[in-house]
PDB file of C-alpha atoms in Angstrom:
ATOM      1  CA  MET V   1     -60.995 -42.620   7.921  1.00  0.00           C
ATOM      2  CA  PRO V   2     -57.279 -42.836   7.872  1.00  0.00           C
ATOM      3  CA  ILE V   3     -54.355 -42.032   9.963  1.00  0.00           C
ATOM      4  CA  LYS V   4     -52.376 -38.886   9.047  1.00  0.00           C
ATOM      5  CA  ILE V   5     -48.768 -39.256   9.059  1.00  0.00           C
ATOM      6  CA  PRO V   6     -45.934 -37.020   7.718  1.00  0.00           C
ATOM      7  CA  ASP V   7     -45.138 -36.779   4.008  1.00  0.00           C
ATOM      8  CA  LEU V   8     -42.306 -38.865   2.863  1.00  0.00           C
ATOM      9  CA  LEU V   9     -42.564 -41.280   6.032  1.00  0.00           C
ATOM     10  CA  PRO V  10     -41.564 -44.694   4.776  1.00  0.00           C
ATOM     11  CA  ALA V  11     -44.603 -46.267   6.423  1.00  0.00           C
ATOM     12  CA  ILE V  12     -46.904 -44.354   3.785  1.00  0.00           C
ATOM     13  CA  LYS V  13     -45.521 -46.577   1.130  1.00  0.00           C
ATOM     14  CA  VAL V  14     -45.548 -49.826   2.988  1.00  0.00           C
ATOM     15  CA  LEU V  15     -49.157 -49.305   4.224  1.00  0.00           C
ATOM     16  CA  THR V  16     -50.669 -47.996   0.886  1.00  0.00           C
ATOM     17  CA  GLU V  17     -49.122 -51.039  -0.894  1.00  0.00           C
ATOM     18  CA  GLU V  18     -51.252 -53.163   1.875  1.00  0.00           C
ATOM     19  CA  ASN V  19     -54.575 -51.191   0.806  1.00  0.00           C
ATOM     20  CA  ILE V  20     -54.472 -49.417   4.070  1.00  0.00           C
ATOM     21  CA  PHE V  21     -55.959 -46.039   3.759  1.00  0.00           C
ATOM     22  CA  VAL V  22     -53.216 -43.333   5.061  1.00  0.00           C
ATOM     23  CA  MET V  23     -53.456 -39.565   4.652  1.00  0.00           C
ATOM     24  CA  SER V  24     -50.322 -37.216   4.008  1.00  0.00           C
ATOM     25  CA  ASP V  25     -50.178 -33.709   5.843  1.00  0.00           C
ATOM     26  CA  SER V  26     -50.920 -31.998   2.683  1.00  0.00           C
ATOM     27  CA  ARG V  27     -54.234 -33.981   2.006  1.00  0.00           C
ATOM     28  CA  ALA V  28     -55.358 -33.754   5.662  1.00  0.00           C
ATOM     29  CA  SER V  29     -55.094 -29.952   5.785  1.00  0.00           C
ATOM     30  CA  SER V  30     -58.420 -29.770   3.797  1.00  0.00           C
ATOM     31  CA  GLN V  31     -60.204 -31.730   6.413  1.00  0.00           C
ATOM     32  CA  ASP V  32     -62.639 -29.853   8.602  1.00  0.00           C
ATOM     33  CA  ILE V  33     -62.736 -32.181  11.476  1.00  0.00           C
ATOM     34  CA  ARG V  34     -61.154 -32.643  14.995  1.00  0.00           C
ATOM     35  CA  PRO V  35     -58.982 -35.900  14.354  1.00  0.00           C
ATOM     36  CA  LEU V  36     -57.547 -37.580  17.416  1.00  0.00           C
ATOM     37  CA  GLU V  37     -54.033 -36.792  18.301  1.00  0.00           C
ATOM     38  CA  VAL V  38     -51.930 -39.775  18.951  1.00  0.00           C
ATOM     39  CA  ALA V  39     -47.955 -39.952  19.965  1.00  0.00           C
ATOM     40  CA  ILE V  40     -45.754 -42.734  19.545  1.00  0.00           C
ATOM     41  CA  LEU V  41     -42.490 -42.705  21.916  1.00  0.00           C
ATOM     42  CA  ASN V  42     -40.525 -45.213  19.892  1.00  0.00           C
ATOM     43  CA  LEU V  43     -37.719 -46.681  22.128  1.00  0.00           C
ATOM     44  CA  MET V  44     -36.936 -49.684  19.814  1.00  0.00           C
ATOM     45  CA  PRO V  45     -33.718 -49.924  17.956  1.00  0.00           C
ATOM     46  CA  ASN V  46     -35.120 -50.391  14.533  1.00  0.00           C
ATOM     47  CA  LYS V  47     -37.494 -47.435  14.441  1.00  0.00           C
ATOM     48  CA  ILE V  48     -38.678 -47.564  11.012  1.00  0.00           C
ATOM     49  CA  GLU V  49     -39.974 -51.170  11.437  1.00  0.00           C
ATOM     50  CA  THR V  50     -41.796 -50.450  14.579  1.00  0.00           C
ATOM     51  CA  GLU V  51     -43.402 -47.352  13.070  1.00  0.00           C
ATOM     52  CA  VAL V  52     -44.951 -49.532  10.310  1.00  0.00           C
ATOM     53  CA  GLN V  53     -46.044 -52.125  12.711  1.00  0.00           C
ATOM     54  CA  LEU V  54     -47.850 -49.634  14.922  1.00  0.00           C
ATOM     55  CA  MET V  55     -49.350 -47.434  12.218  1.00  0.00           C
ATOM     56  CA  ARG V  56     -50.745 -50.624  10.514  1.00  0.00           C
ATOM     57  CA  LEU V  57     -52.902 -51.163  13.889  1.00  0.00           C
ATOM     58  CA  LEU V  58     -53.834 -47.583  14.174  1.00  0.00           C
ATOM     59  CA  ALA V  59     -55.054 -47.280  10.655  1.00  0.00           C
ATOM     60  CA  ASN V  60     -57.712 -49.961  10.972  1.00  0.00           C
ATOM     61  CA  THR V  61     -60.484 -47.615  12.399  1.00  0.00           C
ATOM     62  CA  PRO V  62     -63.082 -45.267  11.096  1.00  0.00           C
ATOM     63  CA  LEU V  63     -61.572 -42.592  13.105  1.00  0.00           C
ATOM     64  CA  GLN V  64     -58.969 -39.997  11.694  1.00  0.00           C
ATOM     65  CA  VAL V  65     -55.834 -40.189  13.709  1.00  0.00           C
ATOM     66  CA  ASN V  66     -53.020 -37.634  13.620  1.00  0.00           C
ATOM     67  CA  ILE V  67     -49.606 -39.306  14.491  1.00  0.00           C
ATOM     68  CA  ASP V  68     -46.532 -37.574  16.091  1.00  0.00           C
ATOM     69  CA  LEU V  69     -43.308 -39.542  16.697  1.00  0.00           C
ATOM     70  CA  LEU V  70     -41.477 -38.820  19.865  1.00  0.00           C
ATOM     71  CA  ARG V  71     -37.820 -39.216  21.110  1.00  0.00           C
ATOM     72  CA  ILE V  72     -36.414 -38.939  24.451  1.00  0.00           C
ATOM     73  CA  ASP V  73     -33.362 -37.160  23.458  1.00  0.00           C
ATOM     74  CA  MET V  74     -30.730 -36.758  20.588  1.00  0.00           C
ATOM     75  CA  HIS V  75     -29.053 -39.950  21.095  1.00  0.00           C
ATOM     76  CA  VAL V  76     -27.812 -41.183  17.752  1.00  0.00           C
ATOM     77  CA  SER V  77     -29.626 -44.468  16.820  1.00  0.00           C
ATOM     78  CA  LYS V  78     -27.223 -47.431  15.526  1.00  0.00           C
ATOM     79  CA  ASN V  79     -30.184 -48.742  13.643  1.00  0.00           C
ATOM     80  CA  THR V  80     -32.107 -45.802  12.230  1.00  0.00           C
ATOM     81  CA  PRO V  81     -30.589 -43.066  10.011  1.00  0.00           C
ATOM     82  CA  GLU V  82     -30.359 -39.549  11.874  1.00  0.00           C
ATOM     83  CA  SER V  83     -31.905 -37.986   8.782  1.00  0.00           C
ATOM     84  CA  HIS V  84     -34.861 -39.896   9.308  1.00  0.00           C
ATOM     85  CA  MET V  85     -35.019 -39.209  13.092  1.00  0.00           C
ATOM     86  CA  SER V  86     -34.381 -35.443  12.402  1.00  0.00           C
ATOM     87  CA  ALA V  87     -37.189 -35.218   9.742  1.00  0.00           C
ATOM     88  CA  PHE V  88     -39.954 -37.063  11.403  1.00  0.00           C
ATOM     89  CA  TYR V  89     -39.357 -37.164  15.311  1.00  0.00           C
ATOM     90  CA  HIS V  90     -40.173 -34.489  17.847  1.00  0.00           C
ATOM     91  CA  LEU V  91     -38.083 -34.320  21.075  1.00  0.00           C
ATOM     92  CA  PHE V  92     -40.361 -34.943  24.069  1.00  0.00           C
ATOM     93  CA  ASP V  93     -38.997 -31.804  25.767  1.00  0.00           C
ATOM     94  CA  ASP V  94     -40.149 -29.598  22.637  1.00  0.00           C
ATOM     95  CA  ILE V  95     -43.746 -30.778  23.040  1.00  0.00           C
ATOM     96  CA  LYS V  96     -44.341 -31.444  26.812  1.00  0.00           C
ATOM     97  CA  GLY V  97     -45.406 -27.822  27.416  1.00  0.00           C
ATOM     98  CA  GLN V  98     -47.069 -27.306  24.052  1.00  0.00           C
ATOM     99  CA  LYS V  99     -49.367 -29.989  23.336  1.00  0.00           C
ATOM    100  CA  ASN V 100     -51.701 -32.598  24.967  1.00  0.00           C
ATOM    101  CA  TYR V 101     -52.673 -36.005  23.055  1.00  0.00           C
ATOM    102  CA  ASP V 102     -55.861 -38.080  23.069  1.00  0.00           C
ATOM    103  CA  GLY V 103     -53.554 -41.133  22.984  1.00  0.00           C
ATOM    104  CA  LEU V 104     -49.896 -42.249  23.562  1.00  0.00           C
ATOM    105  CA  ILE V 105     -48.009 -45.438  22.768  1.00  0.00           C
ATOM    106  CA  ILE V 106     -44.727 -46.203  24.478  1.00  0.00           C
ATOM    107  CA  THR V 107     -43.038 -49.106  22.987  1.00  0.00           C
ATOM    108  CA  GLY V 108     -40.883 -51.767  24.410  1.00  0.00           C
ATOM    109  CA  ALA V 109     -37.042 -51.446  24.611  1.00  0.00           C
ATOM    110  CA  PRO V 110     -34.287 -54.200  24.816  1.00  0.00           C
ATOM    111  CA  LEU V 111     -33.679 -53.554  28.355  1.00  0.00           C
ATOM    112  CA  GLY V 112     -35.391 -56.638  29.886  1.00  0.00           C
ATOM    113  CA  LEU V 113     -32.302 -57.686  31.963  1.00  0.00           C
ATOM    114  CA  ILE V 114     -31.312 -54.255  33.228  1.00  0.00           C
ATOM    115  CA  GLU V 115     -32.296 -52.783  36.366  1.00  0.00           C
ATOM    116  CA  TYR V 116     -34.691 -49.656  35.792  1.00  0.00           C
ATOM    117  CA  THR V 117     -32.362 -47.328  37.725  1.00  0.00           C
ATOM    118  CA  ASP V 118     -29.447 -48.341  35.582  1.00  0.00           C
ATOM    119  CA  VAL V 119     -31.372 -47.408  32.318  1.00  0.00           C
ATOM    120  CA  LYS V 120     -29.615 -44.221  31.182  1.00  0.00           C
ATOM    121  CA  TYR V 121     -32.744 -42.717  30.333  1.00  0.00           C
ATOM    122  CA  TRP V 122     -34.849 -43.800  33.383  1.00  0.00           C
ATOM    123  CA  ASP V 123     -35.198 -40.322  34.929  1.00  0.00           C
ATOM    124  CA  LYS V 124     -36.707 -39.112  31.639  1.00  0.00           C
ATOM    125  CA  MET V 125     -38.806 -42.102  31.421  1.00  0.00           C
ATOM    126  CA  THR V 126     -40.349 -41.493  34.690  1.00  0.00           C
ATOM    127  CA  GLU V 127     -40.855 -37.796  33.737  1.00  0.00           C
ATOM    128  CA  ILE V 128     -42.743 -38.876  30.535  1.00  0.00           C
ATOM    129  CA  MET V 129     -44.880 -41.532  32.477  1.00  0.00           C
ATOM    130  CA  ASP V 130     -45.868 -38.740  35.036  1.00  0.00           C
ATOM    131  CA  TRP V 131     -46.481 -36.302  32.538  1.00  0.00           C
ATOM    132  CA  ALA V 132     -48.920 -38.654  30.564  1.00  0.00           C
ATOM    133  CA  ARG V 133     -51.135 -38.917  33.536  1.00  0.00           C
ATOM    134  CA  LYS V 134     -51.913 -35.259  33.296  1.00  0.00           C
ATOM    135  CA  HIS V 135     -51.718 -34.616  29.527  1.00  0.00           C
ATOM    136  CA  VAL V 136     -52.890 -38.040  27.660  1.00  0.00           C
ATOM    137  CA  GLN V 137     -56.435 -39.528  27.731  1.00  0.00           C
ATOM    138  CA  SER V 138     -55.045 -42.842  27.510  1.00  0.00           C
ATOM    139  CA  THR V 139     -51.427 -44.454  27.151  1.00  0.00           C
ATOM    140  CA  ILE V 140     -50.623 -47.937  25.957  1.00  0.00           C
ATOM    141  CA  TYR V 141     -47.391 -49.185  27.520  1.00  0.00           C
ATOM    142  CA  LEU V 142     -45.814 -52.193  25.516  1.00  0.00           C
ATOM    143  CA  CYS V 143     -43.537 -55.145  26.745  1.00  0.00           C
ATOM    144  CA  TRP V 144     -40.696 -53.707  28.665  1.00  0.00           C
ATOM    145  CA  ALA V 145     -42.618 -50.209  28.848  1.00  0.00           C
ATOM    146  CA  ALA V 146     -45.525 -52.078  30.652  1.00  0.00           C
ATOM    147  CA  HIS V 147     -43.344 -53.520  33.323  1.00  0.00           C
ATOM    148  CA  ALA V 148     -41.522 -50.174  33.757  1.00  0.00           C
ATOM    149  CA  ALA V 149     -44.912 -48.518  34.196  1.00  0.00           C
ATOM    150  CA  LEU V 150     -46.381 -51.029  36.576  1.00  0.00           C
ATOM    151  CA  TYR V 151     -43.322 -50.567  38.767  1.00  0.00           C
ATOM    152  CA  HIS V 152     -43.180 -46.797  38.488  1.00  0.00           C
ATOM    153  CA  HIS V 153     -46.978 -46.162  38.994  1.00  0.00           C
ATOM    154  CA  TYR V 154     -48.004 -49.110  41.312  1.00  0.00           C
ATOM    155  CA  GLY V 155     -44.598 -50.421  42.940  1.00  0.00           C
ATOM    156  CA  LEU V 156     -45.090 -53.678  41.182  1.00  0.00           C
ATOM    157  CA  LYS V 157     -41.712 -55.400  40.777  1.00  0.00           C
ATOM    158  CA  ARG V 158     -40.980 -57.671  37.913  1.00  0.00           C
ATOM    159  CA  ARG V 159     -39.056 -60.954  38.268  1.00  0.00           C
ATOM    160  CA  ILE V 160     -36.627 -62.355  35.743  1.00  0.00           C
ATOM    161  CA  ARG V 161     -37.686 -65.510  34.248  1.00  0.00           C
ATOM    162  CA  GLU V 162     -35.159 -68.546  34.209  1.00  0.00           C
ATOM    163  CA  HIS V 163     -35.604 -68.624  30.510  1.00  0.00           C
ATOM    164  CA  LYS V 164     -36.935 -65.985  27.960  1.00  0.00           C
ATOM    165  CA  ILE V 165     -40.606 -66.491  26.768  1.00  0.00           C
ATOM    166  CA  SER V 166     -40.406 -66.468  23.036  1.00  0.00           C
ATOM    167  CA  GLY V 167     -43.130 -67.694  20.672  1.00  0.00           C
ATOM    168  CA  VAL V 168     -46.928 -67.660  20.035  1.00  0.00           C
ATOM    169  CA  PHE V 169     -49.313 -68.456  22.895  1.00  0.00           C
ATOM    170  CA  THR V 170     -53.046 -69.201  23.582  1.00  0.00           C
ATOM    171  CA  HIS V 171     -54.664 -66.514  25.937  1.00  0.00           C
ATOM    172  CA  LYS V 172     -57.833 -66.499  27.650  1.00  0.00           C
ATOM    173  CA  THR V 173     -60.170 -63.447  27.571  1.00  0.00           C
ATOM    174  CA  LEU V 174     -61.313 -62.844  31.074  1.00  0.00           C
ATOM    175  CA  GLU V 175     -63.869 -60.165  30.752  1.00  0.00           C
ATOM    176  CA  ALA V 176     -65.762 -60.458  27.398  1.00  0.00           C
ATOM    177  CA  LEU V 177     -67.806 -57.291  28.057  1.00  0.00           C
ATOM    178  CA  GLU V 178     -64.924 -55.177  29.059  1.00  0.00           C
ATOM    179  CA  PRO V 179     -64.871 -52.561  26.103  1.00  0.00           C
ATOM    180  CA  LEU V 180     -61.059 -53.140  25.478  1.00  0.00           C
ATOM    181  CA  THR V 181     -61.519 -56.904  24.629  1.00  0.00           C
ATOM    182  CA  GLN V 182     -65.220 -56.398  23.141  1.00  0.00           C
ATOM    183  CA  GLY V 183     -65.522 -58.813  20.284  1.00  0.00           C
ATOM    184  CA  PHE V 184     -62.508 -61.211  21.471  1.00  0.00           C
ATOM    185  CA  ASP V 185     -62.852 -64.844  20.973  1.00  0.00           C
ATOM    186  CA  ASP V 186     -62.775 -66.662  24.347  1.00  0.00           C
ATOM    187  CA  TYR V 187     -59.347 -67.942  23.410  1.00  0.00           C
ATOM    188  CA  PHE V 188     -56.801 -65.939  21.062  1.00  0.00           C
ATOM    189  CA  SER V 189     -53.172 -66.149  20.024  1.00  0.00           C
ATOM    190  CA  MET V 190     -50.426 -63.653  20.676  1.00  0.00           C
ATOM    191  CA  PRO V 191     -46.779 -63.475  20.547  1.00  0.00           C
ATOM    192  CA  HIS V 192     -44.435 -62.830  23.336  1.00  0.00           C
ATOM    193  CA  SER V 193     -40.609 -62.017  23.577  1.00  0.00           C
ATOM    194  CA  ARG V 194     -39.287 -61.123  27.034  1.00  0.00           C
ATOM    195  CA  TYR V 195     -37.290 -62.150  29.815  1.00  0.00           C
ATOM    196  CA  ALA V 196     -39.383 -60.734  32.655  1.00  0.00           C
ATOM    197  CA  GLU V 197     -42.967 -60.955  34.277  1.00  0.00           C
ATOM    198  CA  VAL V 198     -44.898 -59.147  37.025  1.00  0.00           C
ATOM    199  CA  PRO V 199     -46.474 -62.065  38.978  1.00  0.00           C
ATOM    200  CA  LEU V 200     -50.101 -62.495  37.976  1.00  0.00           C
ATOM    201  CA  GLU V 201     -51.377 -62.804  41.531  1.00  0.00           C
ATOM    202  CA  LYS V 202     -49.955 -59.446  42.385  1.00  0.00           C
ATOM    203  CA  LEU V 203     -51.716 -57.813  39.377  1.00  0.00           C
ATOM    204  CA  VAL V 204     -55.000 -59.500  40.215  1.00  0.00           C
ATOM    205  CA  ALA V 205     -54.913 -58.292  43.966  1.00  0.00           C
ATOM    206  CA  HIS V 206     -54.103 -54.867  43.008  1.00  0.00           C
ATOM    207  CA  PRO V 207     -57.135 -52.658  43.575  1.00  0.00           C
ATOM    208  CA  GLU V 208     -56.470 -50.127  40.760  1.00  0.00           C
ATOM    209  CA  LEU V 209     -55.898 -52.698  38.074  1.00  0.00           C
ATOM    210  CA  ASN V 210     -58.072 -55.117  35.844  1.00  0.00           C
ATOM    211  CA  VAL V 211     -56.216 -58.240  34.193  1.00  0.00           C
ATOM    212  CA  LEU V 212     -58.162 -58.629  31.106  1.00  0.00           C
ATOM    213  CA  ALA V 213     -56.442 -61.575  29.231  1.00  0.00           C
ATOM    214  CA  THR V 214     -53.771 -64.223  30.452  1.00  0.00           C
ATOM    215  CA  CYS V 215     -51.743 -66.975  29.089  1.00  0.00           C
ATOM    216  CA  GLU V 216     -50.524 -70.145  30.948  1.00  0.00           C
ATOM    217  CA  GLU V 217     -46.990 -69.718  29.755  1.00  0.00           C
ATOM    218  CA  GLY V 218     -46.528 -66.058  30.402  1.00  0.00           C
ATOM    219  CA  GLY V 219     -48.934 -64.928  33.074  1.00  0.00           C
ATOM    220  CA  ALA V 220     -50.821 -61.423  32.454  1.00  0.00           C
ATOM    221  CA  PHE V 221     -50.969 -60.175  28.777  1.00  0.00           C
ATOM    222  CA  LEU V 222     -53.393 -57.436  29.016  1.00  0.00           C
ATOM    223  CA  ILE V 223     -54.025 -55.432  32.040  1.00  0.00           C
ATOM    224  CA  ALA V 224     -56.012 -51.887  32.351  1.00  0.00           C
ATOM    225  CA  SER V 225     -56.185 -49.283  34.990  1.00  0.00           C
ATOM    226  CA  LYS V 226     -59.678 -49.079  36.369  1.00  0.00           C
ATOM    227  CA  ASP V 227     -59.931 -45.463  35.145  1.00  0.00           C
ATOM    228  CA  ARG V 228     -58.957 -46.677  31.638  1.00  0.00           C
ATOM    229  CA  ARG V 229     -56.091 -44.052  31.408  1.00  0.00           C
ATOM    230  CA  SER V 230     -53.382 -46.749  31.176  1.00  0.00           C
ATOM    231  CA  VAL V 231     -53.136 -49.975  29.305  1.00  0.00           C
ATOM    232  CA  PHE V 232     -50.306 -52.520  30.017  1.00  0.00           C
ATOM    233  CA  ILE V 233     -49.586 -54.985  26.962  1.00  0.00           C
ATOM    234  CA  THR V 234     -46.871 -57.603  27.859  1.00  0.00           C
ATOM    235  CA  GLY V 235     -46.662 -59.209  24.430  1.00  0.00           C
ATOM    236  CA  HIS V 236     -46.633 -57.999  20.775  1.00  0.00           C
ATOM    237  CA  ALA V 237     -49.796 -57.442  18.970  1.00  0.00           C
ATOM    238  CA  GLU V 238     -48.038 -55.263  16.508  1.00  0.00           C
ATOM    239  CA  TYR V 239     -45.456 -57.979  15.398  1.00  0.00           C
ATOM    240  CA  ASN V 240     -45.056 -58.873  11.907  1.00  0.00           C
ATOM    241  CA  ALA V 241     -45.353 -62.710  11.027  1.00  0.00           C
ATOM    242  CA  THR V 242     -41.649 -62.833  10.634  1.00  0.00           C
ATOM    243  CA  THR V 243     -40.516 -60.778  13.429  1.00  0.00           C
ATOM    244  CA  LEU V 244     -39.892 -63.585  16.012  1.00  0.00           C
ATOM    245  CA  SER V 245     -37.975 -65.282  13.217  1.00  0.00           C
ATOM    246  CA  ASP V 246     -35.832 -62.253  12.650  1.00  0.00           C
ATOM    247  CA  GLU V 247     -35.080 -62.055  16.543  1.00  0.00           C
ATOM    248  CA  TYR V 248     -34.235 -65.844  16.523  1.00  0.00           C
ATOM    249  CA  TRP V 249     -31.820 -65.717  13.475  1.00  0.00           C
ATOM    250  CA  ARG V 250     -30.307 -62.454  14.928  1.00  0.00           C
ATOM    251  CA  ASP V 251     -29.547 -64.155  18.096  1.00  0.00           C
ATOM    252  CA  VAL V 252     -28.284 -67.165  16.329  1.00  0.00           C
ATOM    253  CA  LYS V 253     -25.782 -64.940  14.210  1.00  0.00           C
ATOM    254  CA  ASN V 254     -24.647 -63.449  17.814  1.00  0.00           C
ATOM    255  CA  GLY V 255     -23.536 -66.876  19.025  1.00  0.00           C
ATOM    256  CA  LEU V 256     -26.337 -66.728  21.657  1.00  0.00           C
ATOM    257  CA  GLU V 257     -27.800 -70.248  20.913  1.00  0.00           C
ATOM    258  CA  PRO V 258     -31.402 -69.187  21.258  1.00  0.00           C
ATOM    259  CA  ALA V 259     -34.308 -71.574  21.872  1.00  0.00           C
ATOM    260  CA  LEU V 260     -36.808 -71.950  18.964  1.00  0.00           C
ATOM    261  CA  PRO V 261     -39.873 -69.665  19.404  1.00  0.00           C
ATOM    262  CA  GLU V 262     -42.657 -71.905  20.723  1.00  0.00           C
ATOM    263  CA  ASN V 263     -45.533 -72.659  18.568  1.00  0.00           C
ATOM    264  CA  TYR V 264     -44.275 -70.381  15.887  1.00  0.00           C
ATOM    265  CA  PHE V 265     -42.383 -72.270  12.962  1.00  0.00           C
ATOM    266  CA  PRO V 266     -44.275 -74.923  10.947  1.00  0.00           C
ATOM    267  CA  ALA V 267     -43.108 -78.318  12.101  1.00  0.00           C
ATOM    268  CA  ASN V 268     -40.639 -76.394  14.499  1.00  0.00           C
ATOM    269  CA  ASN V 269     -38.483 -75.723  11.280  1.00  0.00           C
ATOM    270  CA  PRO V 270     -37.036 -72.371  11.391  1.00  0.00           C
ATOM    271  CA  ASP V 271     -36.531 -72.565   7.613  1.00  0.00           C
ATOM    272  CA  LYS V 272     -40.095 -72.531   6.971  1.00  0.00           C
ATOM    273  CA  GLU V 273     -42.144 -69.222   6.908  1.00  0.00           C
ATOM    274  CA  PRO V 274     -44.311 -68.724   9.935  1.00  0.00           C
ATOM    275  CA  PRO V 275     -47.930 -67.652   9.766  1.00  0.00           C
ATOM    276  CA  ASN V 276     -49.378 -64.811  11.514  1.00  0.00           C
ATOM    277  CA  VAL V 277     -52.333 -66.098  13.716  1.00  0.00           C
ATOM    278  CA  TRP V 278     -52.971 -63.048  15.867  1.00  0.00           C
ATOM    279  CA  ARG V 279     -53.493 -60.354  13.229  1.00  0.00           C
ATOM    280  CA  SER V 280     -57.250 -59.992  13.791  1.00  0.00           C
ATOM    281  CA  HIS V 281     -56.979 -59.619  17.622  1.00  0.00           C
ATOM    282  CA  GLY V 282     -54.217 -57.261  17.413  1.00  0.00           C
ATOM    283  CA  ASN V 283     -56.264 -55.147  15.124  1.00  0.00           C
ATOM    284  CA  LEU V 284     -59.247 -55.172  17.248  1.00  0.00           C
ATOM    285  CA  LEU V 285     -57.307 -54.707  20.371  1.00  0.00           C
ATOM    286  CA  PHE V 286     -56.000 -51.229  18.995  1.00  0.00           C
ATOM    287  CA  CYS V 287     -59.555 -50.426  17.471  1.00  0.00           C
ATOM    288  CA  ASN V 288     -61.041 -50.988  20.783  1.00  0.00           C
ATOM    289  CA  TRP V 289     -58.361 -48.797  22.522  1.00  0.00           C
ATOM    290  CA  LEU V 290     -58.981 -45.902  20.133  1.00  0.00           C
ATOM    291  CA  ASN V 291     -62.759 -46.250  20.267  1.00  0.00           C
ATOM    292  CA  HIS V 292     -63.542 -46.992  23.790  1.00  0.00           C
ATOM    293  CA  TYR V 293     -60.538 -45.796  25.861  1.00  0.00           C
ATOM    294  CA  VAL V 294     -59.765 -42.610  23.605  1.00  0.00           C
ATOM    295  CA  TYR V 295     -62.437 -41.459  21.277  1.00  0.00           C
ATOM    296  CA  GLN V 296     -65.410 -41.707  23.742  1.00  0.00           C
ATOM    297  CA  ALA V 297     -63.546 -40.621  26.812  1.00  0.00           C
ATOM    298  CA  THR V 298     -61.344 -37.716  25.598  1.00  0.00           C
ATOM    299  CA  PRO V 299     -62.516 -33.942  25.863  1.00  0.00           C
ATOM    300  CA  PHE V 300     -62.872 -32.019  22.553  1.00  0.00           C
ATOM    301  CA  ASP V 301     -60.720 -29.447  23.959  1.00  0.00           C
ATOM    302  CA  LEU V 302     -57.540 -31.192  24.764  1.00  0.00           C
ATOM    303  CA  SER V 303     -56.466 -28.515  27.295  1.00  0.00           C
ATOM    304  CA  GLN V 304     -58.821 -29.840  29.721  1.00  0.00           C
ATOM    305  CA  LEU V 305     -56.731 -32.937  30.276  1.00  0.00           C
ATOM    306  CA  SER V 306     -54.270 -31.260  32.308  1.00  0.00           C
ATOM    307  CA  LYS V 307     -56.729 -29.212  34.474  1.00  0.00           C
TER     308      LYS V 307
END
């Protein structure tokens, strides 16, 4: 089964060209089933690119998934046309009292060196995180959002690393029988691109959290609350093969003298095209989440979530 996304959204063309089955609103209207309702709160600057990356992962499942794109406010994006935002995004305030969701994904944001309370939309962010606990069956928090949620919900403070972690690293699966990592290899690769981390020992010691995968260079990669209502991913399973390269060359252009992403460019030559060595585990992670944490746990009547 496909994901259902709005007619004319750019992701339809990209995913169709990749032989990924997507369904437009008009075609889905004839389907007599109860699809999963998943929202994406997209905090990334280049929103169209992030939409495609996440929908590619959500489409790799036999379940039908309806997608809503959310925005925090009417802030004008510098990297995404306002016509796109107006056509495809809902304001959180417009849906918060009207709709519950089987799943929610909150993306990262380029805020890794800013104190949470200095983020201009921090109050709204905390409102959304609190709302999700009552109105969403399971929420994925990505990168910056993962650290923000661990701080807000559990009081776990991040620390800023001396150097940014950027590259593709080997991770160890800690609980092979855990549904979220079902089918994972003992070791797998994933990209990271961040300045901060929550100390691994604090995550392991917390009674409400399970650490499911780690890497030597970056600590915890995958954490889940024991009730499976929250998932925290500190890396980027959704990245394209060239995303780290794009970030590197962007920083070079801006005069930041970035280090080469580790274990990424062939022969450490940034002029060579990097391979994607995390695609299969990225797909499996999101498929497991939709199946085990969302579909098998969510009530048929979503109004039951807020009771």
